[in-house]
Short mmCIF file of N, CA and C in Angstrom, two decimals:
data_model
loop_
_atom_site.label_atom_id
_atom_site.label_comp_id
_atom_site.label_asym_id
_atom_site.label_seq_id
_atom_site.Cartn_x
_atom_site.Cartn_y
_atom_site.Cartn_z
N MET P 103 -68.77 -44.33 96.99
CA MET P 103 -67.14 -44.45 96.84
C MET P 103 -66.58 -43.00 96.20
N THR P 104 -65.52 -42.54 96.83
CA THR P 104 -65.12 -41.23 96.45
C THR P 104 -64.60 -41.33 95.08
N CYS P 105 -64.23 -40.24 94.24
CA CYS P 105 -63.55 -40.37 93.17
C CYS P 105 -62.20 -40.57 93.31
N GLU P 106 -61.67 -40.32 94.58
CA GLU P 106 -60.35 -40.46 94.92
C GLU P 106 -59.88 -42.10 95.25
N LEU P 107 -60.88 -42.54 96.03
CA LEU P 107 -60.82 -43.99 96.18
C LEU P 107 -60.73 -44.74 94.89
N LEU P 108 -61.61 -44.46 93.98
CA LEU P 108 -61.62 -45.04 92.71
C LEU P 108 -60.30 -44.87 91.98
N LEU P 109 -59.84 -43.53 91.88
CA LEU P 109 -58.65 -43.31 91.38
C LEU P 109 -57.52 -44.05 92.04
N PHE P 110 -57.40 -44.15 93.29
CA PHE P 110 -56.28 -45.17 93.85
C PHE P 110 -56.46 -46.57 93.35
N LYS P 111 -57.66 -46.95 93.32
CA LYS P 111 -57.76 -48.44 92.97
C LYS P 111 -57.35 -48.64 91.45
N MET P 112 -57.48 -47.72 90.62
CA MET P 112 -57.20 -47.64 89.21
C MET P 112 -55.73 -47.50 89.32
N GLN P 113 -55.16 -46.58 90.07
CA GLN P 113 -53.54 -46.70 90.03
C GLN P 113 -53.17 -48.05 90.29
N THR P 114 -53.51 -48.51 91.57
CA THR P 114 -53.19 -50.06 91.80
C THR P 114 -53.11 -50.89 90.87
N GLN P 115 -54.58 -51.01 90.29
CA GLN P 115 -54.58 -51.88 88.89
C GLN P 115 -53.67 -51.70 87.83
N CYS P 116 -53.53 -50.27 87.72
CA CYS P 116 -52.52 -49.97 86.65
C CYS P 116 -51.01 -50.40 86.60
N ARG P 117 -50.85 -50.23 88.13
CA ARG P 117 -49.51 -50.46 88.43
C ARG P 117 -49.44 -52.19 88.20
N GLU P 118 -50.26 -53.08 88.49
CA GLU P 118 -50.21 -54.31 88.22
C GLU P 118 -50.18 -54.56 86.85
N LEU P 119 -50.95 -53.79 86.19
CA LEU P 119 -50.91 -53.91 84.62
C LEU P 119 -49.63 -53.86 84.01
N SER P 120 -49.04 -52.57 84.54
CA SER P 120 -47.98 -51.91 83.88
C SER P 120 -46.72 -52.93 84.11
N GLY P 121 -46.48 -53.91 84.41
CA GLY P 121 -45.63 -54.92 84.73
C GLY P 121 -45.50 -55.55 83.09
N ASP P 122 -46.54 -55.64 82.35
CA ASP P 122 -46.47 -55.98 81.07
C ASP P 122 -45.98 -54.86 80.15
N PRO P 123 -44.79 -54.85 79.50
CA PRO P 123 -44.28 -53.79 78.65
C PRO P 123 -45.08 -53.47 77.47
N GLU P 124 -45.75 -54.59 77.03
CA GLU P 124 -46.73 -54.37 75.71
C GLU P 124 -47.87 -53.53 75.95
N LEU P 125 -48.54 -53.31 77.39
CA LEU P 125 -49.61 -52.70 77.68
C LEU P 125 -49.27 -51.23 78.18
N GLN P 126 -47.96 -51.00 78.48
CA GLN P 126 -47.52 -49.62 79.02
C GLN P 126 -48.11 -48.44 78.07
N PRO P 127 -47.74 -48.74 76.75
CA PRO P 127 -48.01 -47.59 75.94
C PRO P 127 -49.80 -47.43 75.58
N VAL P 128 -50.38 -48.58 75.72
CA VAL P 128 -51.82 -48.45 75.87
C VAL P 128 -52.31 -47.88 76.78
N LEU P 129 -51.62 -47.95 78.02
CA LEU P 129 -52.35 -47.24 79.34
C LEU P 129 -51.95 -46.00 79.18
N ALA P 130 -50.74 -45.50 78.94
CA ALA P 130 -50.38 -44.29 78.74
C ALA P 130 -51.09 -43.42 77.79
N GLY P 131 -51.69 -44.05 76.65
CA GLY P 131 -52.38 -43.72 75.45
C GLY P 131 -54.03 -43.36 76.07
N LEU P 132 -54.37 -44.27 76.91
CA LEU P 132 -55.68 -44.17 77.51
C LEU P 132 -55.83 -43.08 78.70
N PHE P 133 -54.83 -42.97 79.37
CA PHE P 133 -54.98 -41.98 80.45
C PHE P 133 -54.64 -40.52 80.14
N LEU P 134 -53.70 -40.35 79.28
CA LEU P 134 -53.21 -38.83 78.60
C LEU P 134 -54.45 -38.21 78.02
N PRO P 135 -54.96 -38.76 77.12
CA PRO P 135 -56.39 -37.99 76.72
C PRO P 135 -57.32 -37.88 77.60
N MET P 136 -57.65 -38.53 78.48
CA MET P 136 -58.65 -38.46 79.50
C MET P 136 -58.23 -37.16 80.52
N CYS P 137 -56.82 -37.09 80.85
CA CYS P 137 -56.35 -36.11 81.53
C CYS P 137 -56.63 -34.75 80.85
N LEU P 138 -56.24 -34.88 79.51
CA LEU P 138 -56.44 -33.42 78.64
C LEU P 138 -57.68 -33.12 78.54
N VAL P 139 -58.59 -34.04 78.23
CA VAL P 139 -60.00 -34.07 78.09
C VAL P 139 -60.86 -33.00 79.24
N THR P 140 -60.26 -33.87 80.33
CA THR P 140 -60.77 -33.46 81.58
C THR P 140 -60.13 -31.78 81.96
N VAL P 141 -59.23 -31.65 81.71
CA VAL P 141 -58.58 -30.23 81.89
C VAL P 141 -59.12 -29.30 81.19
N GLN P 142 -59.30 -29.50 79.89
CA GLN P 142 -59.64 -28.72 78.83
C GLN P 142 -61.26 -28.45 79.23
N GLY P 143 -62.12 -29.60 79.48
CA GLY P 143 -63.49 -29.41 79.68
C GLY P 143 -63.66 -28.40 80.93
N ASN P 144 -62.96 -28.53 82.07
CA ASN P 144 -62.95 -27.64 83.09
C ASN P 144 -62.61 -26.23 82.69
N LEU P 145 -61.61 -25.91 81.91
CA LEU P 145 -61.38 -24.73 81.46
C LEU P 145 -62.21 -24.12 80.59
N LEU P 146 -62.83 -24.74 79.79
CA LEU P 146 -63.97 -24.06 79.30
C LEU P 146 -65.16 -23.90 79.79
N ILE P 147 -65.48 -24.80 80.96
CA ILE P 147 -66.57 -24.38 82.08
C ILE P 147 -66.21 -22.75 82.53
N ILE P 148 -64.93 -22.83 83.02
CA ILE P 148 -64.54 -21.41 83.56
C ILE P 148 -64.57 -20.21 82.64
N LEU P 149 -64.09 -20.54 81.35
CA LEU P 149 -64.37 -19.46 80.16
C LEU P 149 -65.83 -19.02 79.92
N ALA P 150 -66.63 -20.16 79.72
CA ALA P 150 -67.91 -20.01 79.32
C ALA P 150 -68.56 -19.11 80.40
N ILE P 151 -68.49 -19.39 81.80
CA ILE P 151 -69.24 -18.85 82.91
C ILE P 151 -68.53 -17.34 82.87
N SER P 152 -67.15 -17.16 82.68
CA SER P 152 -67.00 -15.84 82.82
C SER P 152 -67.20 -15.00 81.50
N ALA P 153 -67.25 -15.44 80.58
CA ALA P 153 -67.84 -14.86 79.21
C ALA P 153 -68.92 -14.16 79.06
N ASP P 154 -70.05 -15.16 79.59
CA ASP P 154 -71.32 -14.95 79.45
C ASP P 154 -72.03 -14.17 80.69
N SER P 155 -72.49 -12.76 80.55
CA SER P 155 -73.09 -12.19 81.78
C SER P 155 -74.16 -12.77 82.25
N HIS P 156 -74.89 -13.58 81.36
CA HIS P 156 -76.20 -14.15 82.12
C HIS P 156 -75.92 -15.29 83.06
N LEU P 157 -74.59 -15.75 82.98
CA LEU P 157 -74.01 -16.86 83.80
C LEU P 157 -73.54 -16.53 85.26
N HIS P 158 -73.28 -15.11 85.35
CA HIS P 158 -72.81 -14.46 86.64
C HIS P 158 -73.97 -14.79 87.82
N THR P 159 -74.32 -15.78 88.02
CA THR P 159 -75.21 -15.82 89.17
C THR P 159 -74.43 -16.58 90.39
N PRO P 160 -74.84 -16.74 91.56
CA PRO P 160 -74.25 -17.68 92.44
C PRO P 160 -73.95 -19.30 92.26
N MET P 161 -74.86 -19.71 91.57
CA MET P 161 -74.96 -21.30 90.93
C MET P 161 -73.47 -21.60 90.06
N TYR P 162 -73.51 -20.61 89.00
CA TYR P 162 -72.55 -20.83 88.24
C TYR P 162 -71.26 -20.31 88.77
N PHE P 163 -71.20 -19.24 89.57
CA PHE P 163 -70.04 -18.78 90.42
C PHE P 163 -69.32 -19.97 91.02
N PHE P 164 -70.04 -20.99 91.89
CA PHE P 164 -69.80 -22.01 92.42
C PHE P 164 -69.32 -23.00 91.73
N LEU P 165 -70.00 -23.05 90.45
CA LEU P 165 -69.51 -24.21 89.28
C LEU P 165 -68.23 -23.90 88.83
N SER P 166 -67.89 -22.77 88.57
CA SER P 166 -66.70 -22.37 88.11
C SER P 166 -65.43 -22.59 89.02
N ASN P 167 -65.83 -22.26 90.48
CA ASN P 167 -64.88 -22.49 91.44
C ASN P 167 -64.80 -24.00 91.73
N LEU P 168 -65.66 -24.93 91.48
CA LEU P 168 -65.68 -26.25 91.48
C LEU P 168 -64.82 -26.80 90.37
N SER P 169 -64.61 -26.11 89.28
CA SER P 169 -63.77 -26.74 88.38
C SER P 169 -62.29 -26.64 88.64
N LEU P 170 -61.70 -25.61 89.41
CA LEU P 170 -60.61 -25.38 89.83
C LEU P 170 -59.80 -26.14 90.74
N PRO P 171 -60.48 -26.90 91.76
CA PRO P 171 -59.78 -27.96 92.32
C PRO P 171 -59.88 -29.41 91.40
N GLU P 172 -60.93 -29.38 90.51
CA GLU P 172 -60.76 -30.58 89.52
C GLU P 172 -59.53 -30.52 88.72
N ILE P 173 -59.19 -29.33 88.26
CA ILE P 173 -58.10 -29.24 87.36
C ILE P 173 -56.82 -29.41 88.22
N GLY P 174 -56.77 -28.96 89.36
CA GLY P 174 -55.66 -29.23 90.09
C GLY P 174 -55.30 -30.86 90.54
N PHE P 175 -56.56 -31.22 90.88
CA PHE P 175 -56.42 -32.68 91.32
C PHE P 175 -55.85 -33.49 89.92
N THR P 176 -56.64 -33.25 88.69
CA THR P 176 -56.25 -34.02 87.63
C THR P 176 -54.95 -33.72 87.26
N SER P 177 -54.55 -32.59 87.14
CA SER P 177 -53.10 -32.21 86.41
C SER P 177 -52.06 -32.61 87.46
N THR P 178 -52.27 -33.28 88.56
CA THR P 178 -51.22 -33.65 89.47
C THR P 178 -51.17 -35.18 89.51
N THR P 179 -52.40 -35.74 89.72
CA THR P 179 -52.50 -37.27 89.81
C THR P 179 -52.28 -38.03 88.76
N VAL P 180 -52.73 -37.72 87.53
CA VAL P 180 -52.80 -38.57 86.42
C VAL P 180 -51.37 -38.28 85.65
N PRO P 181 -50.70 -37.36 85.66
CA PRO P 181 -49.44 -37.35 85.05
C PRO P 181 -48.62 -38.06 85.83
N LYS P 182 -48.50 -38.05 87.18
CA LYS P 182 -47.77 -38.83 87.96
C LYS P 182 -48.18 -40.55 87.88
N MET P 183 -49.60 -40.61 87.64
CA MET P 183 -49.74 -42.09 87.41
C MET P 183 -48.87 -42.69 86.05
N ILE P 184 -49.07 -41.80 84.99
CA ILE P 184 -48.57 -41.96 83.72
C ILE P 184 -47.11 -42.41 83.92
N VAL P 185 -46.29 -41.39 84.56
CA VAL P 185 -44.91 -41.53 84.58
C VAL P 185 -44.54 -42.86 85.35
N ASP P 186 -45.37 -43.22 86.41
CA ASP P 186 -45.08 -44.42 87.23
C ASP P 186 -45.29 -45.74 86.42
N ILE P 187 -46.13 -45.51 85.54
CA ILE P 187 -46.50 -46.69 84.33
C ILE P 187 -45.24 -46.81 83.60
N GLN P 188 -44.71 -45.65 82.99
CA GLN P 188 -43.88 -45.61 82.01
C GLN P 188 -42.47 -46.13 82.77
N SER P 189 -42.19 -45.68 83.86
CA SER P 189 -40.67 -45.97 84.31
C SER P 189 -40.76 -47.21 85.27
N HIS P 190 -41.78 -48.18 85.45
CA HIS P 190 -42.01 -49.16 86.27
C HIS P 190 -41.61 -48.94 87.62
N SER P 191 -41.93 -47.57 88.09
CA SER P 191 -41.83 -47.51 89.50
C SER P 191 -42.89 -48.23 90.16
N ARG P 192 -42.40 -48.78 91.46
CA ARG P 192 -43.09 -49.48 92.18
C ARG P 192 -42.89 -48.94 93.59
N VAL P 193 -42.13 -47.97 93.73
CA VAL P 193 -41.44 -47.19 94.84
C VAL P 193 -42.17 -46.02 95.22
N ILE P 194 -43.07 -45.75 96.26
CA ILE P 194 -43.14 -44.45 96.59
C ILE P 194 -42.21 -43.82 97.67
N SER P 195 -41.57 -42.92 97.24
CA SER P 195 -40.48 -42.24 98.14
C SER P 195 -41.43 -41.42 99.32
N SER P 196 -40.89 -41.36 100.63
CA SER P 196 -41.50 -40.75 101.74
C SER P 196 -41.58 -39.25 101.39
N ALA P 197 -40.72 -38.59 100.61
CA ALA P 197 -40.59 -37.18 100.17
C ALA P 197 -41.91 -36.78 99.57
N GLY P 198 -42.27 -37.66 98.58
CA GLY P 198 -43.28 -37.49 97.37
C GLY P 198 -44.57 -37.79 97.94
N LEU P 199 -44.67 -38.67 99.15
CA LEU P 199 -45.98 -39.13 99.60
C LEU P 199 -46.72 -37.91 100.02
N PRO P 200 -46.17 -37.00 101.08
CA PRO P 200 -47.33 -36.21 101.46
C PRO P 200 -47.80 -35.16 100.50
N ASP P 201 -46.90 -34.91 99.29
CA ASP P 201 -47.42 -33.89 98.30
C ASP P 201 -48.51 -34.45 97.30
N SER P 202 -48.39 -35.66 96.67
CA SER P 202 -49.22 -36.00 95.46
C SER P 202 -50.16 -37.30 95.92
N ASP P 203 -49.47 -38.04 96.63
CA ASP P 203 -50.12 -39.38 96.58
C ASP P 203 -51.21 -39.40 97.68
N VAL P 204 -50.88 -39.04 98.87
CA VAL P 204 -52.07 -39.19 99.97
C VAL P 204 -52.63 -37.88 100.11
N SER P 205 -52.04 -36.54 100.71
CA SER P 205 -52.59 -35.64 101.02
C SER P 205 -53.25 -34.58 99.94
N LEU P 206 -52.90 -34.58 98.92
CA LEU P 206 -53.44 -33.76 97.75
C LEU P 206 -54.83 -34.21 97.37
N PRO P 207 -54.90 -35.53 97.11
CA PRO P 207 -56.24 -35.94 96.71
C PRO P 207 -57.29 -35.80 97.91
N PHE P 208 -56.87 -36.01 99.09
CA PHE P 208 -57.88 -35.70 100.16
C PHE P 208 -58.38 -34.68 100.20
N LEU P 209 -56.96 -33.57 100.09
CA LEU P 209 -57.34 -31.95 100.33
C LEU P 209 -58.27 -31.49 99.35
N GLU P 210 -58.18 -32.21 97.99
CA GLU P 210 -58.91 -31.66 96.89
C GLU P 210 -60.34 -32.09 97.23
N ALA P 211 -60.51 -33.46 97.52
CA ALA P 211 -61.85 -33.80 97.92
C ALA P 211 -62.48 -33.19 98.80
N ARG P 212 -61.63 -32.55 99.96
CA ARG P 212 -62.55 -31.75 100.96
C ARG P 212 -62.86 -30.49 100.44
N LYS P 213 -62.22 -29.89 99.55
CA LYS P 213 -62.53 -28.75 98.91
C LYS P 213 -63.80 -28.95 98.23
N ARG P 214 -63.82 -30.02 97.29
CA ARG P 214 -64.86 -30.19 96.52
C ARG P 214 -66.31 -30.21 97.24
N ASP P 215 -66.15 -31.21 98.36
CA ASP P 215 -67.13 -31.51 99.19
C ASP P 215 -67.65 -30.20 99.76
N MET P 216 -67.01 -29.45 100.21
CA MET P 216 -67.25 -27.97 100.64
C MET P 216 -67.89 -27.35 99.67
N LEU P 217 -67.60 -27.12 98.56
CA LEU P 217 -68.07 -26.45 97.48
C LEU P 217 -69.38 -26.86 97.05
N LEU P 218 -69.42 -28.18 97.01
CA LEU P 218 -70.92 -28.87 96.90
C LEU P 218 -71.87 -28.55 97.92
N SER P 219 -71.45 -28.40 99.14
CA SER P 219 -72.19 -27.99 100.44
C SER P 219 -72.80 -26.70 100.19
N VAL P 220 -71.84 -25.74 99.76
CA VAL P 220 -71.86 -24.37 99.37
C VAL P 220 -73.05 -24.37 98.31
N MET P 221 -73.18 -25.12 97.26
CA MET P 221 -73.93 -25.33 95.86
C MET P 221 -75.34 -25.59 96.53
N ALA P 222 -75.25 -26.72 97.69
CA ALA P 222 -76.62 -27.07 97.91
C ALA P 222 -77.22 -25.97 98.89
N TYR P 223 -76.50 -25.08 99.50
CA TYR P 223 -77.26 -24.24 100.38
C TYR P 223 -77.53 -23.14 99.27
N ASP P 224 -76.89 -22.74 98.19
CA ASP P 224 -77.42 -21.98 97.38
C ASP P 224 -78.64 -22.12 96.63
N ARG P 225 -78.94 -23.51 96.45
CA ARG P 225 -80.13 -24.01 95.90
C ARG P 225 -81.28 -24.05 96.90
N PHE P 226 -80.94 -24.34 97.84
CA PHE P 226 -82.05 -24.40 99.11
C PHE P 226 -82.49 -22.88 99.28
N VAL P 227 -81.49 -21.84 99.18
CA VAL P 227 -82.07 -20.49 99.38
C VAL P 227 -82.84 -20.26 98.28
N ALA P 228 -82.45 -20.64 96.77
CA ALA P 228 -83.17 -20.16 95.91
C ALA P 228 -84.63 -20.65 95.92
N ILE P 229 -84.56 -22.07 96.51
CA ILE P 229 -85.91 -22.48 96.37
C ILE P 229 -86.72 -22.14 97.61
N CYS P 230 -86.26 -22.19 98.70
CA CYS P 230 -87.20 -21.64 100.00
C CYS P 230 -87.35 -20.19 100.17
N HIS P 231 -86.29 -19.54 99.70
CA HIS P 231 -86.54 -17.86 99.87
C HIS P 231 -86.00 -17.41 98.47
N PRO P 232 -86.92 -17.55 97.50
CA PRO P 232 -86.50 -17.01 96.20
C PRO P 232 -86.59 -15.55 96.21
N LEU P 233 -87.46 -14.50 97.10
CA LEU P 233 -87.19 -13.34 97.03
C LEU P 233 -86.25 -12.73 97.77
N TYR P 234 -85.60 -13.48 98.71
CA TYR P 234 -84.28 -13.10 99.23
C TYR P 234 -83.05 -13.69 98.87
N HIS P 235 -83.19 -14.46 97.77
CA HIS P 235 -81.94 -15.05 97.19
C HIS P 235 -80.91 -14.09 96.81
N SER P 236 -81.07 -13.14 96.36
CA SER P 236 -80.21 -12.11 95.82
C SER P 236 -79.68 -11.25 96.96
N VAL P 237 -80.45 -11.13 98.09
CA VAL P 237 -80.03 -10.51 99.31
C VAL P 237 -78.96 -11.41 100.23
N ILE P 238 -79.30 -12.88 100.45
CA ILE P 238 -78.57 -13.84 101.02
C ILE P 238 -77.42 -13.99 100.53
N MET P 239 -77.41 -14.60 99.29
CA MET P 239 -76.55 -14.90 98.32
C MET P 239 -75.56 -13.64 97.56
N SER P 240 -75.28 -12.78 98.16
CA SER P 240 -74.70 -11.49 97.79
C SER P 240 -73.36 -11.89 97.19
N PRO P 241 -72.70 -11.23 96.10
CA PRO P 241 -71.41 -11.61 95.62
C PRO P 241 -70.23 -11.53 96.93
N CYS P 242 -70.58 -10.80 97.83
CA CYS P 242 -69.60 -10.88 99.04
C CYS P 242 -69.63 -12.12 99.62
N PHE P 243 -71.13 -12.48 99.94
CA PHE P 243 -70.95 -13.71 100.91
C PHE P 243 -70.55 -14.87 99.98
N CYS P 244 -70.94 -14.70 98.79
CA CYS P 244 -70.30 -16.05 97.62
C CYS P 244 -68.91 -16.28 97.74
N GLY P 245 -68.19 -15.04 97.43
CA GLY P 245 -66.85 -15.07 97.72
C GLY P 245 -66.10 -15.46 99.05
N PHE P 246 -67.07 -15.13 100.16
CA PHE P 246 -66.39 -15.61 101.52
C PHE P 246 -66.72 -17.06 101.57
N LEU P 247 -67.81 -17.53 100.94
CA LEU P 247 -68.03 -19.14 101.26
C LEU P 247 -66.86 -19.96 100.37
N VAL P 248 -66.35 -19.42 98.88
CA VAL P 248 -65.44 -19.94 98.41
C VAL P 248 -63.96 -19.70 99.06
N LEU P 249 -63.66 -18.78 99.64
CA LEU P 249 -62.72 -18.57 100.13
C LEU P 249 -62.42 -19.41 101.54
N LEU P 250 -63.56 -19.44 102.31
CA LEU P 250 -63.90 -20.58 103.42
C LEU P 250 -63.29 -21.83 102.99
N SER P 251 -64.05 -22.19 101.73
CA SER P 251 -63.82 -23.84 101.48
C SER P 251 -62.44 -23.97 101.03
N PHE P 252 -61.77 -23.07 100.29
CA PHE P 252 -60.42 -23.11 99.96
C PHE P 252 -59.49 -23.19 101.02
N PHE P 253 -59.66 -22.32 102.02
CA PHE P 253 -58.62 -22.01 102.83
C PHE P 253 -58.82 -22.87 104.14
N PHE P 254 -59.98 -22.78 104.81
CA PHE P 254 -60.50 -23.62 105.88
C PHE P 254 -60.11 -25.18 105.82
N PHE P 255 -60.31 -25.86 104.78
CA PHE P 255 -60.03 -27.26 104.66
C PHE P 255 -58.55 -27.27 104.35
N SER P 256 -57.72 -26.36 103.71
CA SER P 256 -56.37 -26.42 103.63
C SER P 256 -55.63 -26.31 104.86
N VAL P 257 -56.34 -25.59 105.84
CA VAL P 257 -55.55 -25.48 107.12
C VAL P 257 -55.59 -26.80 107.93
N PHE P 258 -56.71 -27.38 108.12
CA PHE P 258 -56.96 -28.48 108.84
C PHE P 258 -56.79 -29.57 108.30
#
């Protein structure tokens, strides 16, 4: 079960729970800190990897790029869910539907899946061809794979 499906189920259950006015501040109080901790943790991952020169390897490069879609997903979906809980909104407009409720989580999931595949390929090369790892996984090729994962799945 993917993270997006779990979040969708959680949103549905929270919308059912949000009918109770007493639970609304509790739900907002639970989800807002989780959102902030997730964004802060991913930003710290990116900062730590960029600050330490020992972590300038393909694996950590892909890990920092994996944090970017996670920041985007968390910072768009969870605040929208909190607003919906607080405003008693049970209506999803057709104009807002393609942007954040349906396409963005699936788009972020496809980017994340592609980056995880690229990370798996990096580990495969590191294990099976350790002497050629730095040649095969050159910075240019790593950048190409990241751009491919971000743009290829954004178009299709």
